[in-house]
Coordinates of C-alpha atoms in Angstrom, one line a residue:
M1 CA 33.6 -1.1 79.5
A2 CA 32.3 -1.3 75.9
I3 CA 32.5 1.8 73.7
V4 CA 29.0 3.0 72.6
K5 CA 28.8 3.8 69.0
L6 CA 26.1 5.4 66.8
C7 CA 24.5 3.4 64.0
T8 CA 26.3 4.1 60.7
Y9 CA 23.1 4.0 58.7
P10 CA 22.5 7.4 57.0
N11 CA 20.5 9.8 59.2
C12 CA 20.1 7.3 62.1
N13 CA 20.9 8.6 65.6
E14 CA 20.3 5.3 67.4
F15 CA 23.1 3.4 69.2
A16 CA 24.7 0.5 67.4
V17 CA 24.3 -3.0 68.7
P18 CA 27.5 -4.3 70.4
H19 CA 29.9 -5.8 67.8
S20 CA 28.0 -4.2 65.0
I21 CA 28.0 -0.9 63.1
Y22 CA 24.1 -0.8 63.0
C23 CA 21.3 -0.4 65.5
N24 CA 18.8 -3.3 65.8
K25 CA 16.5 -1.9 63.1
H26 CA 19.3 -1.4 60.5
K27 CA 21.3 -4.5 61.4
E28 CA 18.3 -6.6 60.4
K29 CA 18.0 -4.7 57.2
S30 CA 21.7 -5.1 56.5
D31 CA 21.5 -8.8 57.1
K32 CA 18.6 -9.2 54.7
K33 CA 20.5 -7.3 52.0
R34 CA 23.6 -9.4 52.5
I35 CA 21.6 -12.6 52.3
A36 CA 19.7 -11.4 49.2
F37 CA 22.9 -10.5 47.5
R38 CA 24.5 -13.8 48.3
N39 CA 21.5 -15.8 47.1
A40 CA 21.3 -13.7 43.9
K41 CA 24.9 -14.4 43.2
R42 CA 24.5 -18.1 43.8
S43 CA 21.4 -18.3 41.5
N44 CA 23.6 -17.1 38.6
E45 CA 26.6 -19.3 39.4
A46 CA 25.0 -22.5 37.9
F47 CA 24.3 -20.7 34.6
Y48 CA 28.0 -19.8 34.2
K49 CA 28.9 -23.5 34.2
T50 CA 26.6 -24.5 31.3
S51 CA 27.7 -25.3 27.8
E52 CA 25.0 -22.9 26.6
W53 CA 26.7 -20.0 28.4
R54 CA 30.2 -20.9 27.2
K55 CA 29.0 -21.1 23.6
L56 CA 27.1 -17.8 23.9
K57 CA 30.1 -16.1 25.5
K58 CA 32.5 -17.4 22.8
E59 CA 30.2 -16.2 20.0
H60 CA 29.7 -12.8 21.6
L61 CA 33.5 -12.2 22.0
K62 CA 34.1 -13.4 18.4
E63 CA 31.7 -10.7 17.1
N64 CA 32.4 -8.0 19.7
N65 CA 36.2 -8.1 20.3
Y66 CA 36.7 -4.7 22.0
C67 CA 35.5 -3.0 25.2
V68 CA 32.4 -0.9 24.5
W69 CA 33.5 1.6 27.2
C70 CA 37.2 2.2 26.5
G71 CA 37.8 0.5 23.2
C72 CA 40.7 -1.7 24.2
N73 CA 40.8 -5.3 22.9
N74 CA 42.7 -7.2 25.6
D75 CA 41.6 -8.9 28.8
L76 CA 37.9 -8.9 27.7
S77 CA 34.9 -10.3 29.5
V78 CA 31.2 -10.6 28.7
D79 CA 29.0 -8.5 30.9
H80 CA 25.2 -8.6 31.4
I81 CA 23.8 -5.1 30.8
T82 CA 20.9 -5.8 33.1
P83 CA 21.9 -8.2 36.0
P84 CA 19.9 -11.4 35.4
K85 CA 19.5 -12.2 39.2
G86 CA 18.7 -15.8 38.5
N87 CA 16.4 -15.2 35.5
P88 CA 17.5 -17.6 32.7
D89 CA 15.8 -15.6 29.9
L90 CA 17.7 -12.5 30.9
F91 CA 20.9 -14.5 31.5
F92 CA 21.0 -16.1 28.0
N93 CA 19.6 -13.2 26.1
A94 CA 22.3 -12.1 23.6
N95 CA 20.8 -8.6 23.5
N96 CA 21.6 -8.2 27.2
L97 CA 25.3 -8.8 26.7
Q98 CA 28.2 -6.4 26.2
T99 CA 31.9 -6.7 26.0
L100 CA 34.0 -5.0 28.7
C101 CA 37.6 -5.2 29.6
R102 CA 38.3 -6.4 33.2
T103 CA 39.0 -2.8 34.4
C104 CA 35.8 -1.4 33.0
H105 CA 33.8 -4.4 34.2
R106 CA 35.1 -3.8 37.8
I107 CA 34.1 -0.1 37.5
K108 CA 30.6 -1.0 36.2
T109 CA 30.1 -3.6 39.0
A110 CA 31.2 -1.1 41.7
R111 CA 28.7 1.5 40.3
E112 CA 25.9 -1.1 40.3
I113 CA 26.6 -2.0 43.9
E114 CA 26.7 1.6 44.9
L115 CA 23.4 2.4 43.1
N116 CA 21.7 -0.6 44.7
K117 CA 22.6 0.7 48.1
Y118 CA 20.6 3.9 47.4
K119 CA 17.7 2.1 45.7
E120 CA 17.1 -0.1 48.7
K121 CA 16.9 2.7 51.2

C-alpha cells in the first residue's frame, strides 16, 4: 500500500500525487517553473560561446581584477548583475557586469534562486 503524503508547497494541505512531492495543482506549477528555468538557461548558453562575450569578459577582468564582494583577486568570474534571461542587450551590456570570485558567485546565484522561489508564488 502506498504511503499518502501531503503536498510540500507552502500552506497547501492537499495530498501529493503518487511519486511526487506536490498535489496536482502545484505539480503543474513546479513543472512549468522547471521548464522555464531550463529554457532561460539554454537561451544564455549560446551567448557564452561567442567571441563578443569572450572579448567583453577579458576586458572586464583586466579592468576589474578583484571580487566586488570580498575583495579577493583569485579564481574570478564575470557575473551579470541582472540576469539577462536571453536578452542580448542585457547580456552584452558592460554596465551589467561585475567581478566575483567563484565562492561569492555561488552565494549570489543561490540567493537569486531562493528569491525567485518567493517571487513566483
